[in-house]
PDB file of C-alpha atoms in Angstrom:
ATOM      1  CA  MET A   1     -12.786  34.032   5.508  1.00  0.00           C
ATOM      2  CA  LEU A   2     -13.036  30.920   3.343  1.00  0.00           C
ATOM      3  CA  SER A   3     -16.415  31.932   1.932  1.00  0.00           C
ATOM      4  CA  LYS A   4     -14.936  35.326   0.966  1.00  0.00           C
ATOM      5  CA  HIS A   5     -11.994  33.742  -0.846  1.00  0.00           C
ATOM      6  CA  ARG A   6     -13.601  30.576  -2.248  1.00  0.00           C
ATOM      7  CA  GLY A   7     -12.398  31.369  -5.753  1.00  0.00           C
ATOM      8  CA  GLU A   8      -8.800  31.756  -4.641  1.00  0.00           C
ATOM      9  CA  PHE A   9      -9.032  28.619  -2.508  1.00  0.00           C
ATOM     10  CA  PHE A  10     -10.150  26.423  -5.408  1.00  0.00           C
ATOM     11  CA  LEU A  11      -7.567  27.866  -7.793  1.00  0.00           C
ATOM     12  CA  VAL A  12      -4.762  27.292  -5.295  1.00  0.00           C
ATOM     13  CA  LEU A  13      -6.082  23.779  -4.672  1.00  0.00           C
ATOM     14  CA  GLY A  14      -6.097  23.142  -8.412  1.00  0.00           C
ATOM     15  CA  ALA A  15      -2.507  24.371  -8.716  1.00  0.00           C
ATOM     16  CA  PHE A  16      -1.578  22.104  -5.794  1.00  0.00           C
ATOM     17  CA  PHE A  17      -2.953  18.980  -7.480  1.00  0.00           C
ATOM     18  CA  PHE A  18      -1.506  19.890 -10.889  1.00  0.00           C
ATOM     19  CA  ALA A  19       1.901  20.306  -9.240  1.00  0.00           C
ATOM     20  CA  LEU A  20       1.566  17.140  -7.158  1.00  0.00           C
ATOM     21  CA  SER A  21       0.702  15.130 -10.249  1.00  0.00           C
ATOM     22  CA  GLY A  22       4.025  16.216 -11.721  1.00  0.00           C
ATOM     23  CA  ILE A  23       5.690  13.455  -9.701  1.00  0.00           C
ATOM     24  CA  VAL A  24       3.321  10.874 -11.174  1.00  0.00           C
ATOM     25  CA  VAL A  25       3.722  12.236 -14.687  1.00  0.00           C
ATOM     26  CA  THR A  26       7.521  12.220 -14.379  1.00  0.00           C
ATOM     27  CA  VAL A  27       7.414   8.506 -13.582  1.00  0.00           C
ATOM     28  CA  VAL A  28       4.872   7.600 -16.281  1.00  0.00           C
ATOM     29  CA  LEU A  29       6.697   9.514 -19.028  1.00  0.00           C
ATOM     30  CA  LYS A  30       9.630   7.133 -18.652  1.00  0.00           C
ATOM     31  CA  HIS A  31       7.380   4.411 -20.065  1.00  0.00           C
ATOM     32  CA  LEU A  32       4.888   6.258 -22.282  1.00  0.00           C
ATOM     33  CA  PRO A  33       5.195   8.996 -24.969  1.00  0.00           C
ATOM     34  CA  ALA A  34       3.964  12.388 -23.760  1.00  0.00           C
ATOM     35  CA  PHE A  35       1.256  12.777 -26.398  1.00  0.00           C
ATOM     36  CA  ARG A  36      -0.139   9.352 -25.516  1.00  0.00           C
ATOM     37  CA  LEU A  37      -0.352  10.341 -21.864  1.00  0.00           C
ATOM     38  CA  ALA A  38      -2.252  13.503 -22.829  1.00  0.00           C
ATOM     39  CA  GLU A  39      -4.644  11.370 -24.874  1.00  0.00           C
ATOM     40  CA  PHE A  40      -5.177   8.894 -22.041  1.00  0.00           C
ATOM     41  CA  ARG A  41      -5.794  11.616 -19.441  1.00  0.00           C
ATOM     42  CA  SER A  42      -8.323  13.346 -21.653  1.00  0.00           C
ATOM     43  CA  VAL A  43     -10.268  10.224 -22.669  1.00  0.00           C
ATOM     44  CA  THR A  44     -10.252   8.761 -19.156  1.00  0.00           C
ATOM     45  CA  ALA A  45     -11.449  12.014 -17.585  1.00  0.00           C
ATOM     46  CA  VAL A  46     -14.401  12.339 -19.931  1.00  0.00           C
ATOM     47  CA  LEU A  47     -15.346   8.663 -19.492  1.00  0.00           C
ATOM     48  CA  ILE A  48     -15.294   8.893 -15.686  1.00  0.00           C
ATOM     49  CA  LEU A  49     -17.119  12.203 -15.398  1.00  0.00           C
ATOM     50  CA  GLY A  50     -19.403  11.616 -18.365  1.00  0.00           C
ATOM     51  CA  THR A  51     -20.615   8.301 -16.957  1.00  0.00           C
ATOM     52  CA  LEU A  52     -21.132   9.803 -13.496  1.00  0.00           C
ATOM     53  CA  VAL A  53     -23.132  12.762 -14.775  1.00  0.00           C
ATOM     54  CA  ALA A  54     -25.097  10.704 -17.310  1.00  0.00           C
ATOM     55  CA  LEU A  55     -26.295   8.449 -14.467  1.00  0.00           C
ATOM     56  CA  THR A  56     -27.033  11.220 -11.959  1.00  0.00           C
ATOM     57  CA  ARG A  57     -27.638  14.604 -13.617  1.00  0.00           C
ATOM     58  CA  PRO A  58     -27.814  14.174 -17.396  1.00  0.00           C
ATOM     59  CA  GLU A  59     -29.627  17.489 -17.826  1.00  0.00           C
ATOM     60  CA  ILE A  60     -26.470  19.532 -17.148  1.00  0.00           C
ATOM     61  CA  ILE A  61     -24.670  18.161 -20.218  1.00  0.00           C
ATOM     62  CA  ARG A  62     -27.498  18.624 -22.679  1.00  0.00           C
ATOM     63  CA  MET A  63     -26.663  20.980 -25.521  1.00  0.00           C
ATOM     64  CA  VAL A  64     -28.358  22.308 -28.630  1.00  0.00           C
ATOM     65  CA  ARG A  65     -26.833  22.066 -32.084  1.00  0.00           C
ATOM     66  CA  ALA A  66     -25.916  25.750 -32.112  1.00  0.00           C
ATOM     67  CA  GLU A  67     -23.618  25.207 -29.110  1.00  0.00           C
ATOM     68  CA  ILE A  68     -21.514  22.487 -30.722  1.00  0.00           C
ATOM     69  CA  PRO A  69     -19.090  24.780 -32.647  1.00  0.00           C
ATOM     70  CA  LYS A  70     -18.437  26.935 -29.579  1.00  0.00           C
ATOM     71  CA  LEU A  71     -17.956  24.005 -27.222  1.00  0.00           C
ATOM     72  CA  GLY A  72     -15.885  22.166 -29.824  1.00  0.00           C
ATOM     73  CA  LEU A  73     -13.582  25.169 -30.126  1.00  0.00           C
ATOM     74  CA  TYR A  74     -13.384  25.359 -26.347  1.00  0.00           C
ATOM     75  CA  GLY A  75     -12.329  21.714 -26.056  1.00  0.00           C
ATOM     76  CA  VAL A  76      -9.814  21.645 -28.902  1.00  0.00           C
ATOM     77  CA  ILE A  77      -8.158  24.997 -28.170  1.00  0.00           C
ATOM     78  CA  GLY A  78      -8.610  25.239 -24.407  1.00  0.00           C
ATOM     79  CA  PHE A  79      -7.689  21.641 -23.594  1.00  0.00           C
ATOM     80  CA  ALA A  80      -6.021  19.808 -26.489  1.00  0.00           C
ATOM     81  CA  MET A  81      -3.920  22.687 -27.889  1.00  0.00           C
ATOM     82  CA  VAL A  82      -2.623  23.767 -24.485  1.00  0.00           C
ATOM     83  CA  ASN A  83      -1.226  20.268 -23.944  1.00  0.00           C
ATOM     84  CA  PHE A  84      -0.139  19.837 -27.549  1.00  0.00           C
ATOM     85  CA  GLY A  85       1.935  23.034 -27.604  1.00  0.00           C
ATOM     86  CA  TYR A  86       3.401  22.386 -24.166  1.00  0.00           C
ATOM     87  CA  LEU A  87       4.418  18.823 -25.006  1.00  0.00           C
ATOM     88  CA  LEU A  88       5.739  19.802 -28.435  1.00  0.00           C
ATOM     89  CA  GLY A  89       8.065  22.322 -26.807  1.00  0.00           C
ATOM     90  CA  ILE A  90       9.422  19.720 -24.388  1.00  0.00           C
ATOM     91  CA  GLN A  91       9.711  17.053 -27.083  1.00  0.00           C
ATOM     92  CA  ARG A  92      11.784  19.415 -29.243  1.00  0.00           C
ATOM     93  CA  GLY A  93      14.293  19.854 -26.433  1.00  0.00           C
ATOM     94  CA  VAL A  94      13.245  23.251 -25.091  1.00  0.00           C
ATOM     95  CA  PRO A  95      13.874  23.220 -21.311  1.00  0.00           C
ATOM     96  CA  LEU A  96      10.709  22.611 -19.285  1.00  0.00           C
ATOM     97  CA  ALA A  97      11.336  25.801 -17.304  1.00  0.00           C
ATOM     98  CA  LEU A  98      11.374  27.926 -20.453  1.00  0.00           C
ATOM     99  CA  VAL A  99       8.262  26.220 -21.844  1.00  0.00           C
ATOM    100  CA  LEU A 100       6.381  26.971 -18.607  1.00  0.00           C
ATOM    101  CA  ILE A 101       7.475  30.609 -18.573  1.00  0.00           C
ATOM    102  CA  ILE A 102       6.323  31.102 -22.172  1.00  0.00           C
ATOM    103  CA  GLU A 103       3.052  29.265 -21.465  1.00  0.00           C
ATOM    104  CA  PHE A 104       2.230  31.456 -18.484  1.00  0.00           C
ATOM    105  CA  THR A 105       2.627  34.635 -20.514  1.00  0.00           C
ATOM    106  CA  ALA A 106      -1.030  33.818 -21.137  1.00  0.00           C
ATOM    107  CA  SER A 107      -1.758  36.356 -18.392  1.00  0.00           C
ATOM    108  CA  ILE A 108      -0.358  39.120 -20.587  1.00  0.00           C
ATOM    109  CA  TRP A 109      -2.484  38.127 -23.577  1.00  0.00           C
ATOM    110  CA  ILE A 110      -5.588  37.928 -21.389  1.00  0.00           C
ATOM    111  CA  ALA A 111      -5.030  41.427 -20.012  1.00  0.00           C
ATOM    112  CA  LEU A 112      -4.397  42.799 -23.526  1.00  0.00           C
ATOM    113  CA  TRP A 113      -7.558  41.100 -24.811  1.00  0.00           C
ATOM    114  CA  ILE A 114      -9.641  42.583 -22.000  1.00  0.00           C
ATOM    115  CA  LYS A 115      -8.225  46.061 -22.569  1.00  0.00           C
ATOM    116  CA  PHE A 116      -8.127  46.310 -26.365  1.00  0.00           C
ATOM    117  CA  VAL A 117     -10.757  43.832 -27.588  1.00  0.00           C
ATOM    118  CA  ARG A 118     -13.350  43.964 -24.842  1.00  0.00           C
ATOM    119  CA  LYS A 119     -12.529  47.634 -24.261  1.00  0.00           C
ATOM    120  CA  SER A 120     -12.673  47.072 -20.512  1.00  0.00           C
ATOM    121  CA  PHE A 121     -10.653  48.457 -17.638  1.00  0.00           C
ATOM    122  CA  VAL A 122      -7.552  46.650 -16.444  1.00  0.00           C
ATOM    123  CA  ALA A 123      -6.159  48.023 -13.199  1.00  0.00           C
ATOM    124  CA  ARG A 124      -2.531  49.166 -13.157  1.00  0.00           C
ATOM    125  CA  GLN A 125      -2.036  46.833 -10.200  1.00  0.00           C
ATOM    126  CA  MET A 126      -2.917  43.882 -12.445  1.00  0.00           C
ATOM    127  CA  TRP A 127      -0.164  44.782 -14.927  1.00  0.00           C
ATOM    128  CA  ILE A 128       2.300  45.056 -12.062  1.00  0.00           C
ATOM    129  CA  ALA A 129       1.086  41.712 -10.674  1.00  0.00           C
ATOM    130  CA  ILE A 130       1.635  40.000 -14.036  1.00  0.00           C
ATOM    131  CA  ALA A 131       5.130  41.487 -14.347  1.00  0.00           C
ATOM    132  CA  PHE A 132       6.124  40.373 -10.844  1.00  0.00           C
ATOM    133  CA  SER A 133       4.724  36.876 -11.330  1.00  0.00           C
ATOM    134  CA  ILE A 134       6.495  36.263 -14.634  1.00  0.00           C
ATOM    135  CA  LEU A 135       9.753  37.694 -13.259  1.00  0.00           C
ATOM    136  CA  GLY A 136       9.384  35.364 -10.290  1.00  0.00           C
ATOM    137  CA  LEU A 137       8.924  32.363 -12.586  1.00  0.00           C
ATOM    138  CA  VAL A 138      12.069  33.289 -14.519  1.00  0.00           C
ATOM    139  CA  LEU A 139      14.007  33.333 -11.225  1.00  0.00           C
ATOM    140  CA  VAL A 140      12.448  30.107  -9.910  1.00  0.00           C
ATOM    141  CA  ALA A 141      13.155  28.294 -13.173  1.00  0.00           C
ATOM    142  CA  LYS A 142      16.563  29.952 -13.707  1.00  0.00           C
ATOM    143  CA  ALA A 143      15.587  30.076 -17.355  1.00  0.00           C
ATOM    144  CA  TRP A 144      19.072  31.150 -18.400  1.00  0.00           C
ATOM    145  CA  ASP A 145      20.484  27.736 -17.380  1.00  0.00           C
ATOM    146  CA  GLY A 146      20.555  25.141 -20.151  1.00  0.00           C
ATOM    147  CA  PHE A 147      18.880  27.503 -22.614  1.00  0.00           C
ATOM    148  CA  ALA A 148      18.112  25.823 -25.928  1.00  0.00           C
ATOM    149  CA  PHE A 149      16.431  27.485 -28.873  1.00  0.00           C
ATOM    150  CA  ASP A 150      14.352  25.436 -31.268  1.00  0.00           C
ATOM    151  CA  LEU A 151      12.011  27.344 -33.569  1.00  0.00           C
ATOM    152  CA  ILE A 152       9.344  24.622 -33.647  1.00  0.00           C
ATOM    153  CA  GLY A 153       9.632  23.993 -29.900  1.00  0.00           C
ATOM    154  CA  ILE A 154       9.384  27.691 -29.044  1.00  0.00           C
ATOM    155  CA  GLY A 155       6.475  27.971 -31.473  1.00  0.00           C
ATOM    156  CA  GLY A 156       4.725  25.151 -29.639  1.00  0.00           C
ATOM    157  CA  ALA A 157       5.216  26.898 -26.295  1.00  0.00           C
ATOM    158  CA  VAL A 158       3.861  30.162 -27.723  1.00  0.00           C
ATOM    159  CA  MET A 159       0.863  28.301 -29.134  1.00  0.00           C
ATOM    160  CA  SER A 160       0.300  26.829 -25.682  1.00  0.00           C
ATOM    161  CA  ALA A 161       0.325  30.345 -24.188  1.00  0.00           C
ATOM    162  CA  PHE A 162      -2.306  31.609 -26.627  1.00  0.00           C
ATOM    163  CA  ALA A 163      -4.403  28.479 -26.117  1.00  0.00           C
ATOM    164  CA  LEU A 164      -4.163  28.864 -22.326  1.00  0.00           C
ATOM    165  CA  ALA A 165      -5.300  32.478 -22.615  1.00  0.00           C
ATOM    166  CA  ALA A 166      -8.258  31.342 -24.723  1.00  0.00           C
ATOM    167  CA  TYR A 167      -9.027  28.632 -22.161  1.00  0.00           C
ATOM    168  CA  PHE A 168      -9.298  31.146 -19.315  1.00  0.00           C
ATOM    169  CA  LEU A 169     -11.322  33.637 -21.348  1.00  0.00           C
ATOM    170  CA  MET A 170     -13.723  31.027 -22.737  1.00  0.00           C
ATOM    171  CA  SER A 171     -14.088  29.309 -19.360  1.00  0.00           C
ATOM    172  CA  GLU A 172     -14.971  32.655 -17.790  1.00  0.00           C
ATOM    173  CA  LYS A 173     -17.692  33.261 -20.373  1.00  0.00           C
ATOM    174  CA  ILE A 174     -19.131  29.759 -20.756  1.00  0.00           C
ATOM    175  CA  GLY A 175     -18.833  29.114 -17.015  1.00  0.00           C
ATOM    176  CA  LYS A 176     -21.522  31.699 -16.326  1.00  0.00           C
ATOM    177  CA  LYS A 177     -24.106  29.322 -17.764  1.00  0.00           C
ATOM    178  CA  ARG A 178     -22.562  25.893 -17.213  1.00  0.00           C
ATOM    179  CA  GLU A 179     -21.464  24.032 -14.092  1.00  0.00           C
ATOM    180  CA  PRO A 180     -17.730  23.229 -13.743  1.00  0.00           C
ATOM    181  CA  ILE A 181     -18.205  19.486 -14.174  1.00  0.00           C
ATOM    182  CA  ALA A 182     -20.212  20.050 -17.372  1.00  0.00           C
ATOM    183  CA  LEU A 183     -17.503  22.401 -18.680  1.00  0.00           C
ATOM    184  CA  LEU A 184     -14.870  19.770 -18.022  1.00  0.00           C
ATOM    185  CA  ILE A 185     -16.866  17.057 -19.761  1.00  0.00           C
ATOM    186  CA  PHE A 186     -17.408  19.209 -22.847  1.00  0.00           C
ATOM    187  CA  GLY A 187     -13.809  20.392 -22.892  1.00  0.00           C
ATOM    188  CA  MET A 188     -12.283  16.961 -22.401  1.00  0.00           C
ATOM    189  CA  GLY A 189     -14.840  15.388 -24.704  1.00  0.00           C
ATOM    190  CA  PHE A 190     -13.927  17.476 -27.736  1.00  0.00           C
ATOM    191  CA  ALA A 191     -10.232  17.316 -26.808  1.00  0.00           C
ATOM    192  CA  SER A 192     -10.535  13.518 -26.754  1.00  0.00           C
ATOM    193  CA  ILE A 193     -11.976  13.527 -30.264  1.00  0.00           C
ATOM    194  CA  PHE A 194      -8.941  15.523 -31.381  1.00  0.00           C
ATOM    195  CA  TRP A 195      -6.480  13.134 -29.748  1.00  0.00           C
ATOM    196  CA  LEU A 196      -8.242  10.004 -31.001  1.00  0.00           C
ATOM    197  CA  VAL A 197      -8.085  11.310 -34.572  1.00  0.00           C
ATOM    198  CA  VAL A 198      -4.412  12.292 -34.291  1.00  0.00           C
ATOM    199  CA  LEU A 199      -3.463   9.164 -32.319  1.00  0.00           C
ATOM    200  CA  PRO A 200      -5.817   6.264 -33.171  1.00  0.00           C
ATOM    201  CA  PRO A 201      -6.697   4.181 -30.088  1.00  0.00           C
ATOM    202  CA  TRP A 202      -5.788   0.843 -31.704  1.00  0.00           C
ATOM    203  CA  THR A 203      -2.138   1.968 -31.811  1.00  0.00           C
ATOM    204  CA  PHE A 204      -2.042   2.773 -28.087  1.00  0.00           C
ATOM    205  CA  PRO A 205       0.763   0.899 -26.198  1.00  0.00           C
ATOM    206  CA  PHE A 206      -1.548  -0.957 -23.793  1.00  0.00           C
ATOM    207  CA  GLU A 207       1.383  -2.849 -22.281  1.00  0.00           C
ATOM    208  CA  VAL A 208       2.038   0.248 -20.157  1.00  0.00           C
ATOM    209  CA  PHE A 209      -0.789  -0.865 -17.833  1.00  0.00           C
ATOM    210  CA  THR A 210       1.004  -4.079 -16.862  1.00  0.00           C
ATOM    211  CA  MET A 211       4.447  -2.555 -16.391  1.00  0.00           C
ATOM    212  CA  LYS A 212       6.059  -2.052 -13.010  1.00  0.00           C
ATOM    213  CA  MET A 213       7.063   1.584 -12.514  1.00  0.00           C
ATOM    214  CA  ASP A 214       9.729   2.741 -10.086  1.00  0.00           C
ATOM    215  CA  LEU A 215       8.539   5.773  -8.105  1.00  0.00           C
ATOM    216  CA  GLY A 216      12.076   7.116  -7.921  1.00  0.00           C
ATOM    217  CA  GLY A 217      13.220   9.920  -5.648  1.00  0.00           C
ATOM    218  CA  ILE A 218      12.777   9.255  -1.952  1.00  0.00           C
ATOM    219  CA  ALA A 219      10.787   6.123  -2.867  1.00  0.00           C
ATOM    220  CA  ALA A 220      13.357   4.744  -5.299  1.00  0.00           C
ATOM    221  CA  GLY A 221      13.035   0.975  -5.606  1.00  0.00           C
ATOM    222  CA  THR A 222       9.299   0.995  -4.888  1.00  0.00           C
ATOM    223  CA  LEU A 223       7.523  -0.581  -7.842  1.00  0.00           C
ATOM    224  CA  VAL A 224       3.908   0.274  -8.610  1.00  0.00           C
ATOM    225  CA  PRO A 225       1.690  -1.274 -11.322  1.00  0.00           C
ATOM    226  CA  GLY A 226       1.384   0.870 -14.419  1.00  0.00           C
ATOM    227  CA  TRP A 227      -2.390   0.972 -14.243  1.00  0.00           C
ATOM    228  CA  VAL A 228      -2.219   2.547 -10.772  1.00  0.00           C
ATOM    229  CA  MET A 229       0.108   5.313 -12.000  1.00  0.00           C
ATOM    230  CA  MET A 230      -2.031   5.887 -15.083  1.00  0.00           C
ATOM    231  CA  ALA A 231      -5.164   6.135 -12.952  1.00  0.00           C
ATOM    232  CA  ALA A 232      -3.410   8.604 -10.654  1.00  0.00           C
ATOM    233  CA  ALA A 233      -2.349  10.718 -13.645  1.00  0.00           C
ATOM    234  CA  ALA A 234      -5.948  10.816 -14.869  1.00  0.00           C
ATOM    235  CA  ILE A 235      -7.676  11.455 -11.540  1.00  0.00           C
ATOM    236  CA  ILE A 236      -5.168  13.389  -9.400  1.00  0.00           C
ATOM    237  CA  GLY A 237      -3.553  15.098 -12.374  1.00  0.00           C
ATOM    238  CA  THR A 238      -6.613  15.848 -14.493  1.00  0.00           C
ATOM    239  CA  VAL A 239     -10.109  15.390 -13.055  1.00  0.00           C
ATOM    240  CA  VAL A 240      -9.525  16.872  -9.593  1.00  0.00           C
ATOM    241  CA  PRO A 241      -7.372  19.905 -10.513  1.00  0.00           C
ATOM    242  CA  TYR A 242      -9.469  20.899 -13.530  1.00  0.00           C
ATOM    243  CA  LEU A 243     -12.647  20.766 -11.459  1.00  0.00           C
ATOM    244  CA  CYS A 244     -10.997  22.935  -8.813  1.00  0.00           C
ATOM    245  CA  VAL A 245      -9.783  25.489 -11.350  1.00  0.00           C
ATOM    246  CA  LEU A 246     -13.093  25.708 -13.204  1.00  0.00           C
ATOM    247  CA  THR A 247     -14.934  26.092  -9.885  1.00  0.00           C
ATOM    248  CA  GLY A 248     -12.622  28.896  -8.807  1.00  0.00           C
ATOM    249  CA  MET A 249     -12.905  30.685 -12.137  1.00  0.00           C
ATOM    250  CA  ARG A 250     -16.645  31.075 -11.694  1.00  0.00           C
ATOM    251  CA  LEU A 251     -15.876  33.465  -8.848  1.00  0.00           C
ATOM    252  CA  LEU A 252     -12.906  35.390 -10.276  1.00  0.00           C
ATOM    253  CA  THR A 253     -11.911  37.089 -13.528  1.00  0.00           C
ATOM    254  CA  ALA A 254      -9.850  35.336 -16.183  1.00  0.00           C
ATOM    255  CA  SER A 255      -6.884  37.661 -15.585  1.00  0.00           C
ATOM    256  CA  THR A 256      -6.788  37.064 -11.830  1.00  0.00           C
ATOM    257  CA  SER A 257      -7.249  33.318 -12.320  1.00  0.00           C
ATOM    258  CA  SER A 258      -4.381  33.120 -14.803  1.00  0.00           C
ATOM    259  CA  VAL A 259      -1.966  34.865 -12.421  1.00  0.00           C
ATOM    260  CA  ILE A 260      -2.944  32.606  -9.526  1.00  0.00           C
ATOM    261  CA  GLY A 261      -2.299  29.693 -11.884  1.00  0.00           C
ATOM    262  CA  MET A 262       1.385  30.681 -11.891  1.00  0.00           C
ATOM    263  CA  LEU A 263       1.554  29.136  -8.445  1.00  0.00           C
ATOM    264  CA  GLU A 264       1.662  25.720 -10.143  1.00  0.00           C
ATOM    265  CA  PRO A 265       5.337  25.828 -11.282  1.00  0.00           C
ATOM    266  CA  VAL A 266       6.367  27.095  -7.842  1.00  0.00           C
ATOM    267  CA  LEU A 267       4.574  24.231  -6.098  1.00  0.00           C
ATOM    268  CA  ALA A 268       5.924  21.767  -8.667  1.00  0.00           C
ATOM    269  CA  GLY A 269       9.431  22.928  -7.810  1.00  0.00           C
ATOM    270  CA  ALA A 270       8.685  22.499  -4.113  1.00  0.00           C
ATOM    271  CA  PHE A 271       7.455  18.931  -4.665  1.00  0.00           C
ATOM    272  CA  ALA A 272      10.537  18.163  -6.764  1.00  0.00           C
ATOM    273  CA  TRP A 273      12.636  19.570  -3.930  1.00  0.00           C
ATOM    274  CA  VAL A 274      11.058  17.144  -1.478  1.00  0.00           C
ATOM    275  CA  TRP A 275      10.671  14.087  -3.713  1.00  0.00           C
ATOM    276  CA  PHE A 276      13.678  14.255  -6.020  1.00  0.00           C
ATOM    277  CA  ALA A 277      16.006  16.270  -3.742  1.00  0.00           C
ATOM    278  CA  GLN A 278      16.196  19.049  -6.331  1.00  0.00           C
ATOM    279  CA  SER A 279      17.093  21.766  -3.850  1.00  0.00           C
ATOM    280  CA  TRP A 280      16.597  25.481  -4.586  1.00  0.00           C
ATOM    281  CA  ASP A 281      19.213  28.177  -4.198  1.00  0.00           C
ATOM    282  CA  VAL A 282      18.706  31.723  -2.890  1.00  0.00           C
ATOM    283  CA  ILE A 283      17.725  33.050  -6.340  1.00  0.00           C
ATOM    284  CA  GLN A 284      14.968  30.458  -6.729  1.00  0.00           C
ATOM    285  CA  LEU A 285      13.641  31.017  -3.220  1.00  0.00           C
ATOM    286  CA  PHE A 286      13.531  34.752  -3.881  1.00  0.00           C
ATOM    287  CA  GLY A 287      11.754  34.057  -7.176  1.00  0.00           C
ATOM    288  CA  ALA A 288       9.089  32.025  -5.363  1.00  0.00           C
ATOM    289  CA  LEU A 289       8.463  34.970  -3.031  1.00  0.00           C
ATOM    290  CA  VAL A 290       8.194  37.307  -6.024  1.00  0.00           C
ATOM    291  CA  VAL A 291       5.573  35.014  -7.631  1.00  0.00           C
ATOM    292  CA  LEU A 292       3.575  34.949  -4.399  1.00  0.00           C
ATOM    293  CA  PHE A 293       3.735  38.740  -4.179  1.00  0.00           C
ATOM    294  CA  GLY A 294       2.518  38.989  -7.778  1.00  0.00           C
ATOM    295  CA  ILE A 295      -0.401  36.682  -7.002  1.00  0.00           C
ATOM    296  CA  TYR A 296      -1.232  38.802  -3.954  1.00  0.00           C
ATOM    297  CA  LEU A 297      -1.305  41.932  -6.111  1.00  0.00           C
ATOM    298  CA  ALA A 298      -3.453  40.224  -8.746  1.00  0.00           C
ATOM    299  CA  ASP A 299      -5.970  39.194  -6.131  1.00  0.00           C
ATOM    300  CA  ARG A 300      -6.181  42.772  -4.867  1.00  0.00           C
ATOM    301  CA  ALA A 301      -6.506  44.279  -8.315  1.00  0.00           C
ATOM    302  CA  LYS A 302     -10.009  45.205  -9.433  1.00  0.00           C
ATOM    303  CA  THR A 303     -10.345  44.129 -13.027  1.00  0.00           C
ATOM    304  CA  VAL A 304     -13.640  44.919 -14.651  1.00  0.00           C
ATOM    305  CA  ALA A 305     -14.273  42.718 -17.640  1.00  0.00           C
ATOM    306  CA  THR A 306     -17.510  43.403 -19.454  1.00  0.00           C
ATOM    307  CA  GLU A 307     -18.673  42.249 -22.835  1.00  0.00           C
TER     308      GLU A 307
END
């Protein structure tokens, strides 16, 4: 059973760790600007994995000059721009729920790309799966509550959606020739270059590492060193989930992978429910079931994506 659904297993595991890290990120963002956290996660991930691979299997990260533009585009768009657009939306005051819903419309753009650019078949069941999943997210997030429109913020969220679509499509293609850990190193490596240019490292607020951070929620009053929380954000919230997702994507199509990725906001809501006592009402519970049904349909759909 597990061998038959290895792709789904790794994608769900990735969504689980991304959602779990939301608790850590919520705590850290009280002490560190969002863009700085994105920079730290990216640079730390590539340093950890790059060092490990360089010492054990350096051959898997060798590349020829002709590959640099493609891998550079993959890192900047697929990693840096996804985070940049997402964080810009939040920073401009657009509700997190709405930003996530817009971001996960990436599934629609992927399906349209496969159908009209690649000229490949997209099963009707996949379209239905995407519709159900997005509808479910709207219900889970109750996007109509606290709605705020900001042109720049909405633009950032839309940019994040397009970048996420590109990430799935490029990962699907490049992943046929590269191992997941190599993909992550290249992606995070070029994303790190972007962040270090935009946010020079000598201006980084290093005092965050020596701060005491309150875990909040059910652990309110428990103080943890900043460096521990930062390490958790980099490892649990970046290295582990990205490796899981990239591993799963080697076995599934980009469209199916993107729909399964919608499980992340649902799990994040569940963790918030437990940790921060942010209980769900009947509408949100129903929405979670709708998302799960959409993911089930996407997994059953046979999407043929050829070059």
